[in-house]
Every structure is written in structure tokens, then in C-alpha cells.
Amino acid sequence: EVQLVQSGAEVKKPGESLKISCKGSGYSFTSYWIGWVRQMPGKGLEWMGIIYPGDSDTRYSPSFQGQVTISADKSISTAYLQWSSLKASDTAMYYCARHLGVTYPLDYWGQGTLVTVSS
Amino acid sequence: QSALTQPPSASGSPGQSVTISCTGTSSDVGGYNYVSWFQQHPGKAPKLMIYEVTKRPSGVPDRFSGSKSGNTASLTVSGLQAEDEADYYCSSYAGSNNPYVFGTGTKVTVL
């Protein structure tokens, strides 16, 4: 069974750093892209970027380039999304999802990680 | 890259049909047959319902169908059921520089 399991909810202060994770199982982790999607409270889905764990090829949405870093450790089938200095506006639910290629759909999704940034 | 445009809301009675539009440009929806539709219930992760404009993943009821004309894609839900009440998002491939764009989302209400 394909599963993407994300790390738990986080509460952070502005300026702090954070790294959340997404662990894949039930499929060849290095053969699929992992994408990250933001959903701010009460708002729609926003595509942030993707990584191919097989060779760490990474692409970012222009809206998120320079704001976050996407990485992966294929030895433990885990992708990451990290911030070096959080802002209150980063408060959102973050989802990871996999797809076979950039033209393929996001077919399996993680359960989401809620990040709350508040002083 | 701007979000694809969807109507904020749509509704129908049980058994009726509802159609949701998703309007983009020739650089995304109109340029490729890589439109997907997702269903999201409150507090849940999105679920893929349609991909490549018209294809249904295994397990998705055939009450859900997709189409496209020019720069606008559409999702039709036939024979509406109470469990179809959810938010629906379209997405499209938009080229190698910024591969993925989502729609603004549509809340479907079953009256």
C-alpha cells in the first residue's frame, strides 16, 4: 500500500527555523517526484515545488523560490521542507504528494502537517 | 503564474448534476492535456478524482467526469450524493519553468 506519512504539527515563533518531513512507503521512492503544497487557513491549494529523490533534481514555484528549501534523503525514503526564518504568514497546512513525473497527477497525498507561527 | 479561475461555489440537489469550470490560459489548461481535479473534504487531504482531463483513477465513481474546451476545463458530477459535498480544485501542467498550477477552488453544496 502506497503511503506518505508526514511529521506532526509544529508551533514555532517568528524567526525560528523548521524542517518537516514526508516518509514514503509501499513504492519505489526514488522513481517518483515528491511535491509540496501549501494551504493557508480557509484558503486554496498552492504548489510550492517538487523534488526527484533519485537525483535530487528540485524545482520551485517562483512564489516560493528562496523562501523554503526542499530536500530528500533517499536512504530513508524521506522528503523535507524547511524554513530558515519563519514568519507568521507561513502559518498553514503543508501537504506532500507524489507524482510519476511533472506532467503526471499528484496521485497519493500525505495527511498534512499543520505549522503555526505565532509570537 | 496566476491561479486557474474557478467559481467560488456550485450546488445541486441529490440526483442532479453539477458542473464546475476551470479557466486558464494557452500556457496551461489550453496548452496541455494534463488537467487534474481534486476533491477535499474538511480537515482532509485532497484526493485525485480526474487526471489527464478525462481519466478516472481506480476507485473513483463514474459519476465524475472531466472535459476540456480551449482554455477551460470542466468537472461534472452526475447523480449528486451527500458525500460529494466538498471543495474541488483543478490543476494543470504549466510548462517546465513552473510546472504546476492549482485552481482557486469551488465549494460544492448538496442541497
PDB file of C-alpha atoms in Angstrom:
ATOM      1  CA  GLU A   1       0.000   0.000   0.000  1.00  0.00           C
ATOM      2  CA  VAL A   2       1.363   3.403  -1.008  1.00  0.00           C
ATOM      3  CA  GLN A   3       1.669   5.723   1.969  1.00  0.00           C
ATOM      4  CA  LEU A   4       3.101   9.164   2.582  1.00  0.00           C
ATOM      5  CA  VAL A   5       3.368   9.860   6.303  1.00  0.00           C
ATOM      6  CA  GLN A   6       4.165  13.388   7.395  1.00  0.00           C
ATOM      7  CA  SER A   7       5.650  14.637  10.637  1.00  0.00           C
ATOM      8  CA  GLY A   8       3.446  16.087  13.341  1.00  0.00           C
ATOM      9  CA  ALA A   9       2.078  19.557  13.948  1.00  0.00           C
ATOM     10  CA  GLU A  10       4.523  22.300  14.873  1.00  0.00           C
ATOM     11  CA  VAL A  11       4.173  25.539  16.845  1.00  0.00           C
ATOM     12  CA  LYS A  12       7.015  27.965  16.309  1.00  0.00           C
ATOM     13  CA  LYS A  13       7.910  31.604  16.913  1.00  0.00           C
ATOM     14  CA  PRO A  14       8.729  34.089  14.158  1.00  0.00           C
ATOM     15  CA  GLY A  15      12.372  33.888  13.181  1.00  0.00           C
ATOM     16  CA  GLU A  16      12.784  30.248  14.188  1.00  0.00           C
ATOM     17  CA  SER A  17      13.824  27.521  11.764  1.00  0.00           C
ATOM     18  CA  LEU A  18      11.841  24.405  10.947  1.00  0.00           C
ATOM     19  CA  LYS A  19      12.134  21.219   8.920  1.00  0.00           C
ATOM     20  CA  ILE A  20       9.122  18.986   8.319  1.00  0.00           C
ATOM     21  CA  SER A  21       9.223  15.551   6.765  1.00  0.00           C
ATOM     22  CA  CYS A  22       7.328  13.207   4.472  1.00  0.00           C
ATOM     23  CA  LYS A  23       8.187   9.493   4.514  1.00  0.00           C
ATOM     24  CA  GLY A  24       7.150   7.329   1.582  1.00  0.00           C
ATOM     25  CA  SER A  25       6.492   3.607   1.687  1.00  0.00           C
ATOM     26  CA  GLY A  26       4.891   0.919  -0.472  1.00  0.00           C
ATOM     27  CA  TYR A  27       6.544   2.079  -3.697  1.00  0.00           C
ATOM     28  CA  SER A  28       9.935   2.880  -5.200  1.00  0.00           C
ATOM     29  CA  PHE A  29      10.672   6.218  -3.501  1.00  0.00           C
ATOM     30  CA  THR A  30      13.413   7.122  -5.977  1.00  0.00           C
ATOM     31  CA  SER A  31      11.158   6.672  -9.021  1.00  0.00           C
ATOM     32  CA  TYR A  32       8.547   9.304  -8.181  1.00  0.00           C
ATOM     33  CA  TRP A  33       8.667  13.058  -7.649  1.00  0.00           C
ATOM     34  CA  ILE A  34       7.512  14.430  -4.301  1.00  0.00           C
ATOM     35  CA  GLY A  35       5.697  17.747  -4.369  1.00  0.00           C
ATOM     36  CA  TRP A  36       4.839  20.142  -1.547  1.00  0.00           C
ATOM     37  CA  VAL A  37       1.550  22.048  -1.392  1.00  0.00           C
ATOM     38  CA  ARG A  38       0.569  24.859   0.962  1.00  0.00           C
ATOM     39  CA  GLN A  39      -2.949  25.530   2.188  1.00  0.00           C
ATOM     40  CA  MET A  40      -3.327  28.634   4.316  1.00  0.00           C
ATOM     41  CA  PRO A  41      -6.255  28.711   6.752  1.00  0.00           C
ATOM     42  CA  GLY A  42      -9.532  28.798   4.850  1.00  0.00           C
ATOM     43  CA  LYS A  43      -7.732  29.177   1.519  1.00  0.00           C
ATOM     44  CA  GLY A  44      -6.925  27.140  -1.577  1.00  0.00           C
ATOM     45  CA  LEU A  45      -4.055  24.909  -2.609  1.00  0.00           C
ATOM     46  CA  GLU A  46      -0.737  26.392  -3.706  1.00  0.00           C
ATOM     47  CA  TRP A  47       2.001  24.388  -5.397  1.00  0.00           C
ATOM     48  CA  MET A  48       5.371  25.105  -3.782  1.00  0.00           C
ATOM     49  CA  GLY A  49       7.855  22.865  -5.528  1.00  0.00           C
ATOM     50  CA  ILE A  50       8.976  19.328  -6.257  1.00  0.00           C
ATOM     51  CA  ILE A  51      11.969  17.072  -5.838  1.00  0.00           C
ATOM     52  CA  TYR A  52      13.045  13.884  -7.562  1.00  0.00           C
ATOM     53  CA  PRO A  53      14.668  11.816  -4.800  1.00  0.00           C
ATOM     54  CA  GLY A  54      16.529   9.694  -7.335  1.00  0.00           C
ATOM     55  CA  ASP A  55      18.912  12.544  -8.205  1.00  0.00           C
ATOM     56  CA  SER A  56      17.655  15.444  -6.017  1.00  0.00           C
ATOM     57  CA  ASP A  57      16.528  17.456  -9.059  1.00  0.00           C
ATOM     58  CA  THR A  58      14.455  20.233  -7.457  1.00  0.00           C
ATOM     59  CA  ARG A  59      12.134  22.858  -8.917  1.00  0.00           C
ATOM     60  CA  TYR A  60      10.374  25.678  -7.127  1.00  0.00           C
ATOM     61  CA  SER A  61       7.345  27.786  -7.823  1.00  0.00           C
ATOM     62  CA  PRO A  62       8.533  31.388  -8.361  1.00  0.00           C
ATOM     63  CA  SER A  63       6.303  32.333  -5.415  1.00  0.00           C
ATOM     64  CA  PHE A  64       8.306  30.117  -3.052  1.00  0.00           C
ATOM     65  CA  GLN A  65      11.799  30.262  -4.565  1.00  0.00           C
ATOM     66  CA  GLY A  66      14.183  31.484  -1.888  1.00  0.00           C
ATOM     67  CA  GLN A  67      11.541  31.195   0.847  1.00  0.00           C
ATOM     68  CA  VAL A  68      11.814  27.460   1.503  1.00  0.00           C
ATOM     69  CA  THR A  69      14.206  24.601   0.788  1.00  0.00           C
ATOM     70  CA  ILE A  70      13.093  21.193  -0.459  1.00  0.00           C
ATOM     71  CA  SER A  71      15.389  18.223   0.036  1.00  0.00           C
ATOM     72  CA  ALA A  72      15.291  14.445   0.249  1.00  0.00           C
ATOM     73  CA  ASP A  73      17.207  11.560   1.803  1.00  0.00           C
ATOM     74  CA  LYS A  74      16.627   8.559  -0.425  1.00  0.00           C
ATOM     75  CA  SER A  75      18.334   6.217   2.036  1.00  0.00           C
ATOM     76  CA  ILE A  76      15.378   6.644   4.393  1.00  0.00           C
ATOM     77  CA  SER A  77      12.709   7.403   1.736  1.00  0.00           C
ATOM     78  CA  THR A  78      12.019  10.829   3.213  1.00  0.00           C
ATOM     79  CA  ALA A  79      11.488  14.254   1.693  1.00  0.00           C
ATOM     80  CA  TYR A  80      11.770  17.513   3.614  1.00  0.00           C
ATOM     81  CA  LEU A  81      10.501  21.067   3.543  1.00  0.00           C
ATOM     82  CA  GLN A  82      12.415  23.593   5.570  1.00  0.00           C
ATOM     83  CA  TRP A  83      12.431  27.233   6.559  1.00  0.00           C
ATOM     84  CA  SER A  84      15.415  29.160   7.928  1.00  0.00           C
ATOM     85  CA  SER A  85      13.388  32.007   9.419  1.00  0.00           C
ATOM     86  CA  LEU A  86       9.656  31.534   9.838  1.00  0.00           C
ATOM     87  CA  LYS A  87       7.096  34.317   9.502  1.00  0.00           C
ATOM     88  CA  ALA A  88       3.562  34.484  10.813  1.00  0.00           C
ATOM     89  CA  SER A  89       2.402  34.260   7.207  1.00  0.00           C
ATOM     90  CA  ASP A  90       3.902  30.747   6.987  1.00  0.00           C
ATOM     91  CA  THR A  91       1.082  29.514   9.203  1.00  0.00           C
ATOM     92  CA  ALA A  92      -0.628  26.875   7.081  1.00  0.00           C
ATOM     93  CA  MET A  93      -1.233  23.206   6.440  1.00  0.00           C
ATOM     94  CA  TYR A  94       1.504  21.691   4.310  1.00  0.00           C
ATOM     95  CA  TYR A  95       0.917  18.565   2.245  1.00  0.00           C
ATOM     96  CA  CYS A  96       3.349  16.336   0.425  1.00  0.00           C
ATOM     97  CA  ALA A  97       2.192  14.311  -2.558  1.00  0.00           C
ATOM     98  CA  ARG A  98       3.845  12.085  -5.107  1.00  0.00           C
ATOM     99  CA  HIS A  99       3.722  12.015  -8.882  1.00  0.00           C
ATOM    100  CA  LEU A 100       5.414   9.951 -11.515  1.00  0.00           C
ATOM    101  CA  GLY A 101       6.588  12.971 -13.477  1.00  0.00           C
ATOM    102  CA  VAL A 102       5.931  16.682 -13.741  1.00  0.00           C
ATOM    103  CA  THR A 103       3.113  16.110 -16.222  1.00  0.00           C
ATOM    104  CA  TYR A 104       1.558  13.368 -14.104  1.00  0.00           C
ATOM    105  CA  PRO A 105      -1.051  13.994 -11.416  1.00  0.00           C
ATOM    106  CA  LEU A 106      -0.412  14.141  -7.678  1.00  0.00           C
ATOM    107  CA  ASP A 107      -1.874  10.715  -7.019  1.00  0.00           C
ATOM    108  CA  TYR A 108      -1.117   9.989  -3.344  1.00  0.00           C
ATOM    109  CA  TRP A 109      -1.059  12.593  -0.614  1.00  0.00           C
ATOM    110  CA  GLY A 110       0.270  12.750   2.917  1.00  0.00           C
ATOM    111  CA  GLN A 111      -2.058  13.585   5.781  1.00  0.00           C
ATOM    112  CA  GLY A 112      -0.679  17.109   6.108  1.00  0.00           C
ATOM    113  CA  THR A 113       1.457  18.935   8.675  1.00  0.00           C
ATOM    114  CA  LEU A 114      -0.008  21.975  10.400  1.00  0.00           C
ATOM    115  CA  VAL A 115       2.580  24.687  11.017  1.00  0.00           C
ATOM    116  CA  THR A 116       1.596  27.515  13.339  1.00  0.00           C
ATOM    117  CA  VAL A 117       3.888  30.520  13.658  1.00  0.00           C
ATOM    118  CA  SER A 118       2.973  32.879  16.470  1.00  0.00           C
ATOM    119  CA  SER A 119       4.769  35.062  18.970  1.00  0.00           C
TER     120      SER A 119
ATOM    121  CA  GLN B   1       1.893  32.135 -12.874  1.00  0.00           C
ATOM    122  CA  SER B   2      -1.664  33.014 -11.768  1.00  0.00           C
ATOM    123  CA  ALA B   3      -4.045  30.526 -10.250  1.00  0.00           C
ATOM    124  CA  LEU B   4      -6.630  28.978 -12.551  1.00  0.00           C
ATOM    125  CA  THR B   5     -10.073  30.535 -12.159  1.00  0.00           C
ATOM    126  CA  GLN B   6     -12.955  28.536 -10.692  1.00  0.00           C
ATOM    127  CA  PRO B   7     -16.369  29.692  -9.476  1.00  0.00           C
ATOM    128  CA  PRO B   8     -16.399  30.014  -5.670  1.00  0.00           C
ATOM    129  CA  SER B   9     -19.453  27.841  -5.269  1.00  0.00           C
ATOM    130  CA  ALA B  10     -21.818  25.441  -7.009  1.00  0.00           C
ATOM    131  CA  SER B  11     -24.799  23.473  -5.773  1.00  0.00           C
ATOM    132  CA  GLY B  12     -27.360  20.882  -6.734  1.00  0.00           C
ATOM    133  CA  SER B  13     -29.969  18.613  -5.246  1.00  0.00           C
ATOM    134  CA  PRO B  14     -29.364  14.901  -4.707  1.00  0.00           C
ATOM    135  CA  GLY B  15     -29.535  13.077  -8.024  1.00  0.00           C
ATOM    136  CA  GLN B  16     -28.900  16.203 -10.077  1.00  0.00           C
ATOM    137  CA  SER B  17     -25.705  17.141 -11.910  1.00  0.00           C
ATOM    138  CA  VAL B  18     -23.293  19.964 -11.206  1.00  0.00           C
ATOM    139  CA  THR B  19     -20.527  21.231 -13.488  1.00  0.00           C
ATOM    140  CA  ILE B  20     -17.515  23.207 -12.308  1.00  0.00           C
ATOM    141  CA  SER B  21     -15.369  25.234 -14.701  1.00  0.00           C
ATOM    142  CA  CYS B  22     -11.633  25.868 -14.539  1.00  0.00           C
ATOM    143  CA  THR B  23     -10.311  28.644 -16.752  1.00  0.00           C
ATOM    144  CA  GLY B  24      -6.664  29.155 -17.534  1.00  0.00           C
ATOM    145  CA  THR B  25      -4.616  30.247 -20.499  1.00  0.00           C
ATOM    146  CA  SER B  26      -2.917  28.763 -23.538  1.00  0.00           C
ATOM    147  CA  SER B  27       0.180  28.361 -21.335  1.00  0.00           C
ATOM    148  CA  ASP B  28      -1.508  25.896 -19.016  1.00  0.00           C
ATOM    149  CA  VAL B  29      -5.007  24.445 -19.475  1.00  0.00           C
ATOM    150  CA  GLY B  30      -5.199  25.249 -23.173  1.00  0.00           C
ATOM    151  CA  GLY B  31      -1.684  24.125 -23.968  1.00  0.00           C
ATOM    152  CA  TYR B  32      -1.650  20.655 -22.474  1.00  0.00           C
ATOM    153  CA  ASN B  33      -3.985  17.743 -21.761  1.00  0.00           C
ATOM    154  CA  TYR B  34      -2.686  17.493 -18.202  1.00  0.00           C
ATOM    155  CA  VAL B  35      -5.611  18.800 -16.192  1.00  0.00           C
ATOM    156  CA  SER B  36      -6.428  17.106 -12.893  1.00  0.00           C
ATOM    157  CA  TRP B  37      -9.277  17.523 -10.432  1.00  0.00           C
ATOM    158  CA  PHE B  38      -9.098  17.001  -6.657  1.00  0.00           C
ATOM    159  CA  GLN B  39     -11.790  16.604  -4.024  1.00  0.00           C
ATOM    160  CA  GLN B  40     -11.129  17.843  -0.496  1.00  0.00           C
ATOM    161  CA  HIS B  41     -13.402  17.242   2.452  1.00  0.00           C
ATOM    162  CA  PRO B  42     -12.995  19.485   5.534  1.00  0.00           C
ATOM    163  CA  GLY B  43      -9.906  18.594   7.524  1.00  0.00           C
ATOM    164  CA  LYS B  44      -8.782  16.005   4.982  1.00  0.00           C
ATOM    165  CA  ALA B  45      -6.070  15.782   2.365  1.00  0.00           C
ATOM    166  CA  PRO B  46      -7.057  16.302  -1.274  1.00  0.00           C
ATOM    167  CA  LYS B  47      -7.993  13.220  -3.297  1.00  0.00           C
ATOM    168  CA  LEU B  48      -7.339  12.798  -7.010  1.00  0.00           C
ATOM    169  CA  MET B  49     -10.607  12.410  -8.923  1.00  0.00           C
ATOM    170  CA  ILE B  50      -9.695  13.081 -12.572  1.00  0.00           C
ATOM    171  CA  TYR B  51      -6.365  13.254 -14.404  1.00  0.00           C
ATOM    172  CA  GLU B  52      -5.302  13.969 -17.981  1.00  0.00           C
ATOM    173  CA  VAL B  53      -8.594  15.833 -18.487  1.00  0.00           C
ATOM    174  CA  THR B  54     -10.886  12.789 -18.655  1.00  0.00           C
ATOM    175  CA  LYS B  55      -9.292   9.793 -16.879  1.00  0.00           C
ATOM    176  CA  ARG B  56     -10.533   8.425 -13.554  1.00  0.00           C
ATOM    177  CA  PRO B  57      -8.201   6.698 -11.078  1.00  0.00           C
ATOM    178  CA  SER B  58      -9.249   3.281  -9.888  1.00  0.00           C
ATOM    179  CA  GLY B  59     -11.999   3.527  -7.296  1.00  0.00           C
ATOM    180  CA  VAL B  60     -13.416   6.881  -8.378  1.00  0.00           C
ATOM    181  CA  PRO B  61     -17.113   6.546  -9.306  1.00  0.00           C
ATOM    182  CA  ASP B  62     -18.024   7.068 -12.949  1.00  0.00           C
ATOM    183  CA  ARG B  63     -20.379   9.812 -11.777  1.00  0.00           C
ATOM    184  CA  PHE B  64     -17.303  12.029 -12.003  1.00  0.00           C
ATOM    185  CA  SER B  65     -16.268  13.077 -15.491  1.00  0.00           C
ATOM    186  CA  GLY B  66     -13.947  15.672 -16.997  1.00  0.00           C
ATOM    187  CA  SER B  67     -13.718  17.574 -20.257  1.00  0.00           C
ATOM    188  CA  LYS B  68     -11.883  20.492 -21.831  1.00  0.00           C
ATOM    189  CA  SER B  69     -12.544  23.087 -24.490  1.00  0.00           C
ATOM    190  CA  GLY B  70      -9.865  25.617 -25.323  1.00  0.00           C
ATOM    191  CA  ASN B  71      -8.548  27.217 -22.144  1.00  0.00           C
ATOM    192  CA  THR B  72     -11.388  25.928 -19.951  1.00  0.00           C
ATOM    193  CA  ALA B  73     -11.649  22.528 -18.313  1.00  0.00           C
ATOM    194  CA  SER B  74     -14.765  21.231 -16.580  1.00  0.00           C
ATOM    195  CA  LEU B  75     -15.664  18.664 -13.947  1.00  0.00           C
ATOM    196  CA  THR B  76     -19.175  17.231 -13.950  1.00  0.00           C
ATOM    197  CA  VAL B  77     -20.611  15.324 -11.020  1.00  0.00           C
ATOM    198  CA  SER B  78     -23.718  13.415 -12.061  1.00  0.00           C
ATOM    199  CA  GLY B  79     -26.236  11.863  -9.707  1.00  0.00           C
ATOM    200  CA  LEU B  80     -25.128  14.062  -6.811  1.00  0.00           C
ATOM    201  CA  GLN B  81     -24.825  12.368  -3.453  1.00  0.00           C
ATOM    202  CA  ALA B  82     -24.458  13.825   0.001  1.00  0.00           C
ATOM    203  CA  GLU B  83     -20.836  12.666   0.209  1.00  0.00           C
ATOM    204  CA  ASP B  84     -19.965  14.717  -2.877  1.00  0.00           C
ATOM    205  CA  GLU B  85     -20.274  17.878  -0.795  1.00  0.00           C
ATOM    206  CA  ALA B  86     -16.672  19.117  -0.653  1.00  0.00           C
ATOM    207  CA  ASP B  87     -14.201  21.581  -2.104  1.00  0.00           C
ATOM    208  CA  TYR B  88     -12.955  20.830  -5.607  1.00  0.00           C
ATOM    209  CA  TYR B  89      -9.703  22.067  -7.124  1.00  0.00           C
ATOM    210  CA  CYS B  90      -8.439  21.816 -10.660  1.00  0.00           C
ATOM    211  CA  SER B  91      -4.773  21.819 -11.572  1.00  0.00           C
ATOM    212  CA  SER B  92      -2.781  21.938 -14.772  1.00  0.00           C
ATOM    213  CA  TYR B  93       0.737  21.416 -16.015  1.00  0.00           C
ATOM    214  CA  ALA B  94       2.096  24.832 -16.978  1.00  0.00           C
ATOM    215  CA  GLY B  95       5.462  24.183 -18.581  1.00  0.00           C
ATOM    216  CA  SER B  96       8.903  23.230 -17.353  1.00  0.00           C
ATOM    217  CA  ASN B  97       9.731  26.532 -15.620  1.00  0.00           C
ATOM    218  CA  ASN B  98       6.729  26.442 -13.270  1.00  0.00           C
ATOM    219  CA  PRO B  99       5.235  23.004 -13.768  1.00  0.00           C
ATOM    220  CA  TYR B 100       2.142  23.056 -11.643  1.00  0.00           C
ATOM    221  CA  VAL B 101      -0.733  25.479 -11.026  1.00  0.00           C
ATOM    222  CA  PHE B 102      -3.918  24.975  -8.999  1.00  0.00           C
ATOM    223  CA  GLY B 103      -7.333  26.485  -9.416  1.00  0.00           C
ATOM    224  CA  THR B 104      -8.930  28.808  -6.881  1.00  0.00           C
ATOM    225  CA  GLY B 105     -11.296  26.102  -5.657  1.00  0.00           C
ATOM    226  CA  THR B 106     -15.071  25.554  -5.748  1.00  0.00           C
ATOM    227  CA  LYS B 107     -17.251  24.615  -2.810  1.00  0.00           C
ATOM    228  CA  VAL B 108     -19.939  22.172  -3.904  1.00  0.00           C
ATOM    229  CA  THR B 109     -23.054  22.051  -1.756  1.00  0.00           C
ATOM    230  CA  VAL B 110     -25.612  19.281  -1.981  1.00  0.00           C
ATOM    231  CA  LEU B 111     -28.935  20.908  -1.180  1.00  0.00           C
TER     232      LEU B 111
END
